[in-house]
Amino acid sequence: MAKQLLGKEVTAALNERIKADVAKLQGKGINPTLCIIRVGENGSDISYEKGATKRCETLGVACEKILLPADVSQDELLATIDKVNKDDHIHGVLLFRPLPKHLNQSVIENALDPAKDVDCMTDGSMSGVFTGKKVGFPPCTPQACMEILDHYGIDCTGKKAVVIGRSLVVGKPAAMMLVKKNATVTICHTKTVDMPAVAKEADILIVAAGRAGVVGADYARAGQTVIDVGINVNAEGKLCGDVDFPAVEPVVDAITPVPGGVGSVTTSVLVGHVVEAAMRKAGE
Amino acid sequence: MAKQLLGKEVTAALNERIKADVAKLQGKGINPTLCIIRVGENGSDISYEKGATKRCETLGVACEKILLPADVSQDELLATIDKVNKDDHIHGVLLFRPLPKHLNQSVIENALDPAKDVDCMTDGSMSGVFTGKKVGFPPCTPQACMEILDHYGIDCTGKKAVVIGRSLVVGKPAAMMLVKKNATVTICHTKTVDMPAVAKEADILIVAAGRAGVVGADYARAGQTVIDVGINVNAEGKLCGDVDFPAVEPVVDAITPVPGGVGSVTTSVLVGHVVEAAMRKAGE
């Protein structure tokens, strides 16, 4: 039976570190503050907003909201971003995407100051992920994967890591982060030939395939750590990951469950970015 | 005996494409122009400058030079970059680095407009390499590797590609470009365990280890394409690559020589970026 890598344990430890940093900032009169900009009334945006708001409260981080109608003009949204860029008391900004189609998403994303880009939507943050420089912030989900590895003391140096998926939100940044941690990293995707054989080589397997249960026992071997980034709803209406958990769990050494794995860590990573942004600004 | 992938053949074909684009631009009254900014009198800078100047002449691209003393102030250099940014008749800018130590290289690099960043020194260009978006330009050396693969019709889709090296100048961008070409890509580096075994898996092996002759026959197998990015001087004072050519060449299917391989393609790639910058500006 594999060790389960539990999001709640990672989050608990992460929250303690964040709270300590918040206390340090407050001691200097700084109140770390997230600003959420939401365009329209998308259900999953509202749900994420609720989670982020609650987590901010728990961790002592202020959370302000700017709600704009779904038909907001490009100019108005850009003016809003310009305002939060210039507002010294706001340290991090979360803008929900995709935006309504009448808006030029790329222009709007890059209007944000990378220093406040806690959710990796600017080219500045993207370059930071790629170069390893402290420009902006990495996306929260792959960083949550790294937090899990770190928390459970899984050293990556010299290990074979395989990432399934090449998206900008998970796959590519996860690969860059694993290279930085000195793993030998392989990036797989839909064009990969004999993916099970490639995945089986992995000591650390990060799965962001975006399809329920596609990673079965043929991808797994003893000794592996499997991090499942997938969040899907199965035929019975239940949440499940990209890994066929009942098939893979008995084979590998360690695995994240879904739900209760990566997903539950990302909100704290986001709030942690706000606090880190405030610390960078304060020169900490 | 392996097929030799010759830089001069790739360059000849690339030059024809560039000349056709230059003719198209000139037909519209646009004169594609590179501006070289050199600080001080570094020998290898001067040597590269000569090569680039000559290649520009051959291809009908104008080449202007701004020479600054080694003790130029940061403000003066930034003012120079601001001037070329605003100068509509300059399409691409090459600034030699590393800069003298009294200058803040990161600030200076990012002062350049990514649209004119033909040598990938801005965060904008870095993000473009990472995301695959047309922001700035990729570094010339890994693109030269891709030009070689393309010229010789080596399809990457579904192939296993292994990149040795994780620098921002070659390894990481080469990996991203290979992922874009639908290869399954593995990034190796100094912390990789049993690199020969990993390299042997490759259908396409890109070597940017930065050490003469480190890749021997134990890295090679029949069927491989080997691209050697290394440029070193061996004990006899001769130019050589990172691959032990006499040992590897008899084993593999195709290989680039050094000299005469990747290095000879990069200058045309640079000039091609200038022309591409002019075409993007003209809305082509």
Coordinates of C-alpha atoms in Angstrom, one line a residue:
Chain A
M1 CA 0.0 0.0 0.0
A2 CA 1.3 3.4 -1.0
K3 CA 1.9 6.3 1.4
Q4 CA -0.8 8.9 0.7
L5 CA 0.5 12.4 0.2
L6 CA -2.2 14.5 1.8
G7 CA -2.9 18.0 0.7
K8 CA -4.2 18.9 4.2
E9 CA -0.9 18.1 5.8
V10 CA 1.1 20.1 3.3
T11 CA -1.4 23.0 3.6
A12 CA -1.2 23.0 7.4
A13 CA 2.6 23.3 7.3
L14 CA 2.5 25.9 4.6
N15 CA -0.1 27.9 6.5
E16 CA 2.1 28.1 9.5
R17 CA 4.9 29.5 7.4
I18 CA 2.6 32.1 5.8
K19 CA 1.1 33.1 9.2
A20 CA 4.6 33.7 10.5
D21 CA 5.5 35.9 7.5
V22 CA 2.2 37.8 7.9
A23 CA 3.0 38.5 11.6
K24 CA 6.4 39.8 10.6
L25 CA 4.9 42.1 8.0
Q26 CA 2.2 43.3 10.4
G27 CA 5.0 44.1 12.9
K28 CA 6.3 46.5 10.3
G29 CA 2.8 48.0 9.8
I30 CA 2.3 46.2 6.5
N31 CA -1.0 44.5 5.8
P32 CA -0.6 42.0 3.0
T33 CA -3.5 42.5 0.6
L34 CA -5.0 40.5 -2.3
C35 CA -7.2 42.1 -4.8
I36 CA -9.6 39.8 -6.8
I37 CA -10.9 41.2 -10.0
R38 CA -13.9 39.2 -11.4
V39 CA -15.6 39.9 -14.7
G40 CA -19.1 38.5 -14.9
E41 CA -20.7 35.8 -12.8
N42 CA -19.1 32.5 -13.8
G43 CA -19.9 29.8 -11.3
S44 CA -16.4 28.3 -11.0
D45 CA -14.9 31.8 -10.6
I46 CA -17.3 32.5 -7.8
S47 CA -16.5 29.2 -6.2
Y48 CA -12.7 29.8 -6.4
E49 CA -13.2 33.3 -5.1
K50 CA -15.0 32.0 -2.0
G51 CA -12.2 29.6 -1.3
A52 CA -9.5 32.2 -1.7
T53 CA -11.4 34.8 0.4
K54 CA -11.8 32.3 3.2
R55 CA -8.2 31.2 3.1
C56 CA -7.1 34.9 3.2
E57 CA -9.2 35.4 6.3
T58 CA -7.7 32.4 8.0
L59 CA -4.2 33.5 7.3
G60 CA -4.6 37.2 8.1
V61 CA -4.3 38.5 4.6
A62 CA -6.7 41.2 3.5
C63 CA -8.9 40.5 0.4
E64 CA -10.5 43.2 -1.6
K65 CA -12.8 42.6 -4.6
I66 CA -13.5 44.5 -7.8
L67 CA -16.6 43.1 -9.6
L68 CA -17.1 44.1 -13.2
P69 CA -20.1 43.3 -15.5
A70 CA -19.6 40.7 -18.2
D71 CA -19.8 43.4 -20.8
V72 CA -17.1 45.6 -19.3
S73 CA -15.1 47.4 -22.0
Q74 CA -11.5 46.7 -22.6
D75 CA -10.6 50.3 -21.7
E76 CA -12.4 50.1 -18.4
L77 CA -10.8 46.8 -17.4
L78 CA -7.3 48.2 -18.4
A79 CA -8.0 51.3 -16.3
T80 CA -9.0 49.1 -13.4
I81 CA -5.7 47.2 -13.7
D82 CA -3.7 50.4 -14.0
K83 CA -5.4 51.6 -10.7
V84 CA -4.4 48.4 -8.8
N85 CA -0.9 48.5 -10.3
K86 CA -0.5 52.0 -8.8
D87 CA -2.2 51.2 -5.5
D88 CA 0.6 50.7 -3.0
H89 CA -1.6 48.9 -0.5
I90 CA -2.4 46.1 -2.9
H91 CA 0.3 43.4 -3.1
G92 CA -1.2 40.7 -5.3
V93 CA -3.9 40.6 -7.9
L94 CA -6.0 37.7 -9.1
L95 CA -8.0 38.1 -12.3
F96 CA -10.2 35.3 -13.3
R97 CA -9.8 33.9 -16.8
P98 CA -10.8 33.1 -19.5
L99 CA -12.2 36.6 -20.0
P100 CA -15.4 37.2 -22.1
K101 CA -14.5 37.0 -25.8
H102 CA -14.9 40.7 -26.6
L103 CA -11.8 41.4 -24.5
N104 CA -8.2 41.0 -25.7
Q105 CA -7.0 38.6 -23.1
S106 CA -3.2 38.8 -23.9
V107 CA -3.2 42.6 -23.7
I108 CA -5.1 42.6 -20.5
E109 CA -3.0 39.9 -18.8
N110 CA 0.2 41.8 -19.6
A111 CA -1.2 45.1 -18.3
L112 CA -0.7 43.8 -14.7
D113 CA 2.6 44.6 -13.0
P114 CA 4.5 41.3 -12.8
A115 CA 5.4 42.1 -9.2
K116 CA 1.7 41.8 -8.3
D117 CA 1.0 38.8 -10.6
V118 CA 0.4 36.1 -8.0
D119 CA -1.3 33.8 -10.5
C120 CA 1.3 33.8 -13.4
M121 CA -0.7 35.5 -16.1
T122 CA 2.0 38.0 -17.4
D123 CA 4.9 37.3 -19.7
G124 CA 7.1 38.5 -16.8
S125 CA 5.9 35.7 -14.6
M126 CA 6.3 33.2 -17.5
S127 CA 9.9 34.3 -18.1
G128 CA 10.5 33.9 -14.3
V129 CA 9.3 30.3 -14.4
F130 CA 11.5 29.6 -17.4
T131 CA 14.6 31.4 -16.3
G132 CA 14.4 30.7 -12.6
K133 CA 14.7 34.4 -11.8
K134 CA 12.4 36.1 -9.2
V135 CA 10.3 37.8 -11.8
G136 CA 6.6 37.6 -10.9
F137 CA 5.2 34.3 -9.6
P138 CA 4.9 30.7 -10.9
P139 CA 1.4 29.2 -11.5
C140 CA -0.1 27.9 -8.2
T141 CA -0.8 24.3 -9.3
P142 CA 2.7 23.2 -10.3
Q143 CA 4.1 25.0 -7.2
A144 CA 1.6 23.0 -5.1
C145 CA 3.2 19.9 -6.6
M146 CA 6.6 21.0 -5.5
E147 CA 5.3 21.9 -2.0
I148 CA 4.0 18.4 -1.7
L149 CA 7.4 16.9 -2.7
D150 CA 9.2 19.2 -0.3
H151 CA 6.9 18.6 2.6
Y152 CA 7.3 14.8 2.4
G153 CA 11.1 15.1 1.9
I154 CA 11.1 13.6 -1.6
D155 CA 14.5 14.7 -2.9
C156 CA 14.5 15.3 -6.7
T157 CA 18.3 15.5 -7.3
G158 CA 19.3 12.9 -9.9
K159 CA 15.9 11.4 -9.9
K160 CA 14.0 10.7 -13.1
A161 CA 10.9 12.9 -13.2
V162 CA 8.3 12.5 -15.9
V163 CA 5.6 15.2 -16.5
I164 CA 2.5 14.2 -18.5
G165 CA 1.1 17.3 -20.1
R166 CA 2.7 20.4 -21.7
S167 CA 0.3 23.2 -20.7
L168 CA 1.5 26.6 -19.6
V169 CA -0.6 26.2 -16.4
V170 CA 0.9 22.9 -15.2
G171 CA 3.1 20.7 -17.5
K172 CA 5.8 23.1 -18.8
P173 CA 6.2 25.0 -15.5
A174 CA 6.3 21.8 -13.5
A175 CA 9.1 20.6 -15.8
M176 CA 11.1 23.8 -15.3
M177 CA 10.6 23.5 -11.5
L178 CA 11.8 19.9 -11.5
V179 CA 14.9 20.8 -13.6
K180 CA 15.7 23.5 -11.0
K181 CA 15.4 20.8 -8.3
N182 CA 18.0 18.8 -10.2
A183 CA 15.8 16.1 -11.6
T184 CA 16.3 14.6 -15.0
V185 CA 13.0 15.6 -16.5
T186 CA 11.0 14.2 -19.4
I187 CA 8.0 16.0 -20.8
C188 CA 5.3 13.7 -22.3
H189 CA 2.1 14.8 -24.2
T190 CA -0.5 13.6 -26.6
K191 CA 2.1 12.9 -29.3
T192 CA 4.3 10.7 -27.1
V193 CA 4.7 7.2 -28.3
D194 CA 4.3 4.4 -25.7
M195 CA 3.6 6.7 -22.9
P196 CA 3.2 3.9 -20.3
A197 CA 6.8 2.8 -21.0
V198 CA 8.1 6.3 -20.6
A199 CA 6.1 6.9 -17.4
K200 CA 7.2 3.6 -15.9
E201 CA 10.8 4.9 -16.0
A202 CA 9.9 7.8 -13.7
D203 CA 10.9 8.0 -10.0
I204 CA 8.5 10.9 -9.8
L205 CA 5.5 11.1 -12.0
I206 CA 3.5 14.3 -12.3
V207 CA 0.2 13.7 -14.1
A208 CA -1.6 16.7 -15.8
A209 CA -3.2 14.9 -18.7
G210 CA -6.6 16.5 -18.2
R211 CA -8.5 13.2 -18.7
A212 CA -10.1 11.0 -16.0
G213 CA -8.3 7.8 -15.1
V214 CA -6.0 7.7 -18.1
V215 CA -2.9 6.7 -16.1
G216 CA -3.3 3.1 -15.2
A217 CA -1.2 0.3 -13.6
D218 CA 0.8 0.0 -16.9
Y219 CA 2.3 3.4 -16.1
A220 CA 3.3 2.5 -12.6
R221 CA 6.0 0.5 -10.9
A222 CA 7.3 0.0 -7.3
G223 CA 9.3 2.9 -6.0
Q224 CA 7.4 5.7 -7.7
T225 CA 5.9 8.9 -6.3
V226 CA 2.8 9.9 -8.2
I227 CA 1.4 13.4 -8.1
D228 CA -2.1 13.6 -9.7
V229 CA -3.0 17.1 -10.8
G230 CA -6.2 16.1 -12.6
I231 CA -9.6 17.2 -11.3
N232 CA -12.5 15.5 -13.2
V233 CA -16.0 14.3 -12.5
N234 CA -16.5 10.6 -13.2
A235 CA -19.5 8.7 -14.5
E236 CA -20.9 8.4 -11.0
G237 CA -20.6 12.2 -10.5
K238 CA -17.7 11.9 -8.2
L239 CA -14.5 13.9 -8.2
C240 CA -11.5 11.9 -9.6
G241 CA -8.0 12.5 -10.9
D242 CA -6.2 11.6 -14.1
V243 CA -4.8 8.6 -12.3
D244 CA -6.8 5.4 -11.9
F245 CA -6.2 5.4 -8.2
P246 CA -7.5 1.9 -7.3
A247 CA -5.2 0.4 -10.0
V248 CA -2.1 2.5 -9.4
E249 CA -2.1 3.0 -5.6
P250 CA -1.2 -0.7 -4.7
V251 CA 1.8 -0.6 -7.1
V252 CA 3.6 2.7 -6.2
D253 CA 5.4 4.0 -3.1
A254 CA 3.5 7.3 -2.7
I255 CA 0.5 9.0 -4.3
T256 CA -1.7 12.0 -3.9
P257 CA -5.5 11.3 -3.6
V258 CA -8.1 13.3 -5.6
P259 CA -9.8 15.0 -3.9
G260 CA -7.5 15.8 -1.0
G261 CA -4.2 16.1 -2.9
V262 CA -2.8 18.9 -5.1
G263 CA -6.0 20.9 -5.5
S264 CA -6.3 21.5 -1.8
V265 CA -2.8 23.1 -1.6
T266 CA -3.1 25.6 -4.4
T267 CA -5.2 28.2 -2.5
S268 CA -2.6 28.5 0.2
V269 CA 0.1 28.8 -2.5
L270 CA -1.8 31.7 -4.0
V271 CA -2.2 33.4 -0.6
G272 CA 1.5 32.7 0.0
H273 CA 2.4 34.5 -3.2
V274 CA 0.5 37.6 -1.9
V275 CA 2.6 37.5 1.3
E276 CA 5.8 36.9 -0.7
A277 CA 4.9 39.9 -2.9
A278 CA 4.5 42.1 0.2
M279 CA 7.8 40.8 1.6
R280 CA 9.7 41.5 -1.7
K281 CA 8.2 45.0 -1.7
A282 CA 9.4 45.5 1.8
G283 CA 12.8 44.3 0.8
E284 CA 12.7 41.1 2.9
Chain B
M1 CA 29.2 6.0 -41.6
A2 CA 26.8 8.7 -40.5
K3 CA 25.3 11.3 -42.7
Q4 CA 26.9 14.7 -41.9
L5 CA 24.5 17.5 -41.3
L6 CA 26.4 20.4 -42.7
G7 CA 25.8 24.0 -41.5
K8 CA 26.7 25.4 -44.9
E9 CA 23.9 23.6 -46.6
V10 CA 21.4 24.7 -44.0
T11 CA 22.7 28.3 -44.1
A12 CA 22.5 28.4 -47.9
A13 CA 18.8 27.4 -47.9
L14 CA 18.1 29.8 -45.0
N15 CA 19.9 32.7 -46.8
E16 CA 17.7 32.2 -49.8
R17 CA 14.6 32.5 -47.7
I18 CA 16.0 35.6 -46.0
K19 CA 16.9 37.2 -49.3
A20 CA 13.4 36.7 -50.6
D21 CA 11.9 38.3 -47.5
V22 CA 14.4 41.2 -47.8
A23 CA 13.4 41.8 -51.4
K24 CA 9.7 41.7 -50.4
L25 CA 10.4 44.4 -47.7
Q26 CA 12.5 46.5 -50.0
G27 CA 9.7 46.4 -52.5
K28 CA 7.6 48.2 -49.8
G29 CA 10.4 50.7 -49.2
I30 CA 11.5 49.0 -46.0
N31 CA 15.2 48.5 -45.3
P32 CA 15.6 45.9 -42.6
T33 CA 18.3 47.2 -40.2
L34 CA 20.3 45.7 -37.4
C35 CA 21.9 47.9 -34.8
I36 CA 24.9 46.4 -33.0
I37 CA 25.7 48.0 -29.6
R38 CA 29.2 47.0 -28.4
V39 CA 30.6 48.1 -25.0
G40 CA 34.4 48.0 -24.9
E41 CA 36.8 46.0 -27.1
N42 CA 36.3 42.4 -26.2
G43 CA 38.0 40.2 -28.8
S44 CA 35.2 37.6 -29.2
D45 CA 32.6 40.4 -29.4
I46 CA 34.6 42.1 -32.2
S47 CA 35.0 38.7 -34.0
Y48 CA 31.2 38.0 -33.8
E49 CA 30.5 41.6 -34.9
K50 CA 32.6 41.1 -38.0
G51 CA 30.8 37.9 -38.9
A52 CA 27.4 39.5 -38.4
T53 CA 28.3 42.6 -40.4
K54 CA 29.5 40.5 -43.3
R55 CA 26.4 38.3 -43.2
C56 CA 24.1 41.3 -43.1
E57 CA 25.9 42.7 -46.2
T58 CA 25.5 39.4 -48.0
L59 CA 21.8 39.3 -47.3
G60 CA 21.0 42.9 -48.0
V61 CA 20.4 43.9 -44.4
A62 CA 21.7 47.2 -43.2
C63 CA 24.0 47.1 -40.1
E64 CA 24.7 50.1 -37.9
K65 CA 27.1 50.2 -35.0
I66 CA 27.1 52.0 -31.7
L67 CA 30.5 51.6 -30.0
L68 CA 30.7 52.7 -26.3
P69 CA 33.7 52.8 -24.0
A70 CA 34.1 50.0 -21.5
D71 CA 33.5 52.5 -18.7
V72 CA 30.2 53.8 -20.1
S73 CA 27.7 54.7 -17.4
Q74 CA 24.6 52.8 -16.8
D75 CA 22.5 55.9 -17.6
E76 CA 24.3 56.5 -20.9
L77 CA 23.8 52.9 -22.0
L78 CA 20.1 53.0 -21.0
A79 CA 19.7 56.3 -22.9
T80 CA 21.3 54.6 -26.0
I81 CA 18.9 51.7 -25.7
D82 CA 15.9 54.1 -25.3
K83 CA 17.1 55.9 -28.5
V84 CA 17.2 52.7 -30.6
N85 CA 13.9 51.5 -29.2
K86 CA 12.3 54.7 -30.5
D87 CA 14.2 54.7 -33.8
D88 CA 11.7 53.4 -36.3
H89 CA 14.3 52.5 -38.9
I90 CA 16.1 50.0 -36.6
H91 CA 14.4 46.6 -36.5
G92 CA 16.7 44.5 -34.5
V93 CA 19.3 45.2 -31.8
L94 CA 22.3 43.1 -30.8
L95 CA 24.0 44.0 -27.5
F96 CA 27.1 42.0 -26.6
R97 CA 27.2 40.4 -23.2
P98 CA 28.4 39.9 -20.6
L99 CA 28.6 43.6 -19.9
P100 CA 31.4 45.2 -17.7
K101 CA 30.7 44.5 -14.1
H102 CA 29.8 48.1 -13.1
L103 CA 26.6 47.8 -15.2
N104 CA 23.4 46.1 -14.0
Q105 CA 23.0 43.6 -16.8
S106 CA 19.4 42.5 -16.0
V107 CA 18.1 46.1 -16.0
I108 CA 19.9 46.9 -19.2
E109 CA 18.8 43.7 -21.0
N110 CA 15.1 44.4 -20.1
A111 CA 15.3 48.0 -21.3
L112 CA 15.2 46.8 -24.9
D113 CA 11.9 46.6 -26.6
P114 CA 11.3 42.8 -27.0
A115 CA 10.0 43.5 -30.6
K116 CA 13.7 44.4 -31.4
D117 CA 15.3 41.7 -29.2
V118 CA 16.8 39.5 -32.0
D119 CA 19.2 37.7 -29.6
C120 CA 16.8 36.8 -26.7
M121 CA 18.0 38.9 -23.9
T122 CA 14.7 40.3 -22.6
D123 CA 12.2 38.6 -20.3
G124 CA 9.7 39.2 -23.1
S125 CA 11.7 37.0 -25.4
M126 CA 12.3 34.4 -22.7
S127 CA 8.5 34.2 -22.1
G128 CA 8.0 33.8 -25.9
V129 CA 10.4 30.8 -25.9
F130 CA 8.6 29.3 -23.0
T131 CA 5.0 29.9 -24.0
G132 CA 5.5 29.5 -27.8
K133 CA 3.9 32.9 -28.4
K134 CA 5.4 35.4 -30.9
V135 CA 6.9 37.7 -28.2
G136 CA 10.5 38.7 -29.1
F137 CA 12.8 36.1 -30.5
P138 CA 14.4 32.8 -29.4
P139 CA 18.1 32.5 -28.8
C140 CA 20.0 31.9 -32.1
T141 CA 21.8 28.7 -31.2
P142 CA 18.9 26.4 -30.3
Q143 CA 17.0 27.8 -33.3
A144 CA 20.0 26.9 -35.5
C145 CA 19.6 23.3 -34.2
M146 CA 15.9 23.3 -35.2
E147 CA 16.8 24.8 -38.7
I148 CA 19.2 21.8 -39.1
L149 CA 16.5 19.3 -38.2
D150 CA 14.0 21.0 -40.5
H151 CA 16.4 21.3 -43.4
Y152 CA 17.3 17.6 -43.4
G153 CA 13.6 16.6 -42.9
I154 CA 14.1 15.1 -39.5
D155 CA 10.6 14.9 -38.1
C156 CA 10.4 15.2 -34.4
T157 CA 6.8 14.1 -33.8
G158 CA 6.6 11.3 -31.3
K159 CA 10.4 10.9 -31.3
K160 CA 12.5 10.8 -28.1
A161 CA 14.7 13.9 -27.9
V162 CA 17.3 14.3 -25.2
V163 CA 18.9 17.6 -24.5
I164 CA 22.2 17.7 -22.6
G165 CA 22.5 21.0 -20.8
R166 CA 20.0 23.3 -19.1
S167 CA 21.3 26.8 -19.9
L168 CA 19.0 29.6 -20.9
V169 CA 21.1 30.1 -24.0
V170 CA 20.7 26.5 -25.4
G171 CA 19.4 23.7 -23.2
K172 CA 16.1 25.0 -21.9
P173 CA 15.0 26.8 -25.1
A174 CA 16.0 23.8 -27.2
A175 CA 13.8 21.6 -25.0
M176 CA 10.9 24.0 -25.4
M177 CA 11.3 24.1 -29.1
L178 CA 11.4 20.3 -29.3
V179 CA 8.3 20.0 -27.2
K180 CA 6.6 22.4 -29.7
K181 CA 7.8 20.1 -32.5
N182 CA 5.9 17.2 -30.7
A183 CA 9.0 15.3 -29.5
T184 CA 9.0 13.6 -26.1
V185 CA 11.8 15.6 -24.5
T186 CA 14.2 14.8 -21.7
I187 CA 16.4 17.4 -20.1
C188 CA 19.8 16.1 -18.7
H189 CA 22.4 18.1 -16.8
T190 CA 25.3 17.7 -14.4
K191 CA 23.1 16.1 -11.8
T192 CA 21.7 13.4 -14.1
V193 CA 22.5 9.9 -13.0
D194 CA 23.8 7.5 -15.7
M195 CA 23.6 10.0 -18.5
P196 CA 24.9 7.6 -21.2
A197 CA 21.9 5.3 -20.6
V198 CA 19.5 8.3 -20.8
A199 CA 21.2 9.7 -24.0
K200 CA 21.2 6.3 -25.6
E201 CA 17.4 6.3 -25.5
A202 CA 17.3 9.4 -27.7
D203 CA 16.3 9.4 -31.3
I204 CA 17.5 13.0 -31.4
L205 CA 20.4 14.0 -29.1
I206 CA 21.2 17.7 -28.7
V207 CA 24.5 18.2 -26.9
A208 CA 25.2 21.5 -25.1
A209 CA 27.3 20.2 -22.3
G210 CA 30.0 22.9 -22.6
R211 CA 32.9 20.4 -22.3
A212 CA 35.1 19.0 -25.1
G213 CA 34.4 15.4 -26.1
V214 CA 32.3 14.4 -23.1
V215 CA 29.8 12.5 -25.2
G216 CA 31.4 9.3 -26.3
A217 CA 30.3 6.1 -28.0
D218 CA 28.5 5.0 -24.8
Y219 CA 25.9 7.7 -25.4
A220 CA 25.3 6.6 -28.9
R221 CA 23.3 3.9 -30.8
A222 CA 22.3 3.2 -34.4
G223 CA 19.5 5.4 -35.6
Q224 CA 20.3 8.5 -33.7
T225 CA 20.6 12.1 -35.0
V226 CA 23.2 14.0 -33.0
I227 CA 23.4 17.8 -32.9
D228 CA 26.6 19.1 -31.3
V229 CA 26.3 22.6 -30.0
G230 CA 29.7 22.6 -28.3
I231 CA 32.6 24.8 -29.4
N232 CA 35.8 24.1 -27.6
V233 CA 39.5 24.2 -28.3
N234 CA 41.2 20.9 -27.8
A235 CA 44.8 20.1 -26.5
E236 CA 46.1 20.4 -30.1
G237 CA 44.6 23.9 -30.4
K238 CA 41.9 22.7 -32.8
L239 CA 38.2 23.6 -32.6
C240 CA 36.1 20.6 -31.4
G241 CA 32.6 20.0 -30.1
D242 CA 31.2 18.4 -27.0
V243 CA 30.9 15.1 -28.9
D244 CA 33.8 12.8 -29.4
F245 CA 33.2 12.8 -33.1
P246 CA 35.6 10.0 -34.2
A247 CA 34.0 7.7 -31.6
V248 CA 30.3 8.6 -32.1
E249 CA 30.1 9.2 -35.9
P250 CA 30.6 5.5 -36.9
V251 CA 27.7 4.5 -34.6
V252 CA 24.9 7.0 -35.3
D253 CA 22.7 7.8 -38.4
A254 CA 23.4 11.6 -38.7
I255 CA 25.7 14.1 -36.9
T256 CA 26.8 17.7 -37.1
P257 CA 30.5 18.3 -37.4
V258 CA 32.4 20.9 -35.4
P259 CA 33.4 23.3 -37.0
G260 CA 30.9 23.4 -39.8
G261 CA 27.8 22.5 -38.0
V262 CA 25.5 24.5 -35.7
G263 CA 27.9 27.4 -35.2
S264 CA 27.9 28.3 -38.8
V265 CA 24.1 28.6 -38.9
T266 CA 23.6 31.0 -36.0
T267 CA 24.7 34.2 -37.8
S268 CA 22.1 33.7 -40.5
V269 CA 19.5 32.9 -37.8
L270 CA 20.3 36.3 -36.2
V271 CA 20.0 38.2 -39.5
G272 CA 16.8 36.2 -40.2
H273 CA 15.4 37.6 -36.9
V274 CA 16.1 41.1 -38.0
V275 CA 14.2 40.5 -41.2
E276 CA 11.4 38.8 -39.3
A277 CA 11.2 41.8 -36.9
A278 CA 10.9 44.1 -39.9
M279 CA 8.2 41.8 -41.4
R280 CA 6.2 41.7 -38.1
K281 CA 6.4 45.5 -37.9
A282 CA 5.1 45.8 -41.4
G283 CA 2.3 43.4 -40.5
E284 CA 3.4 40.6 -42.8

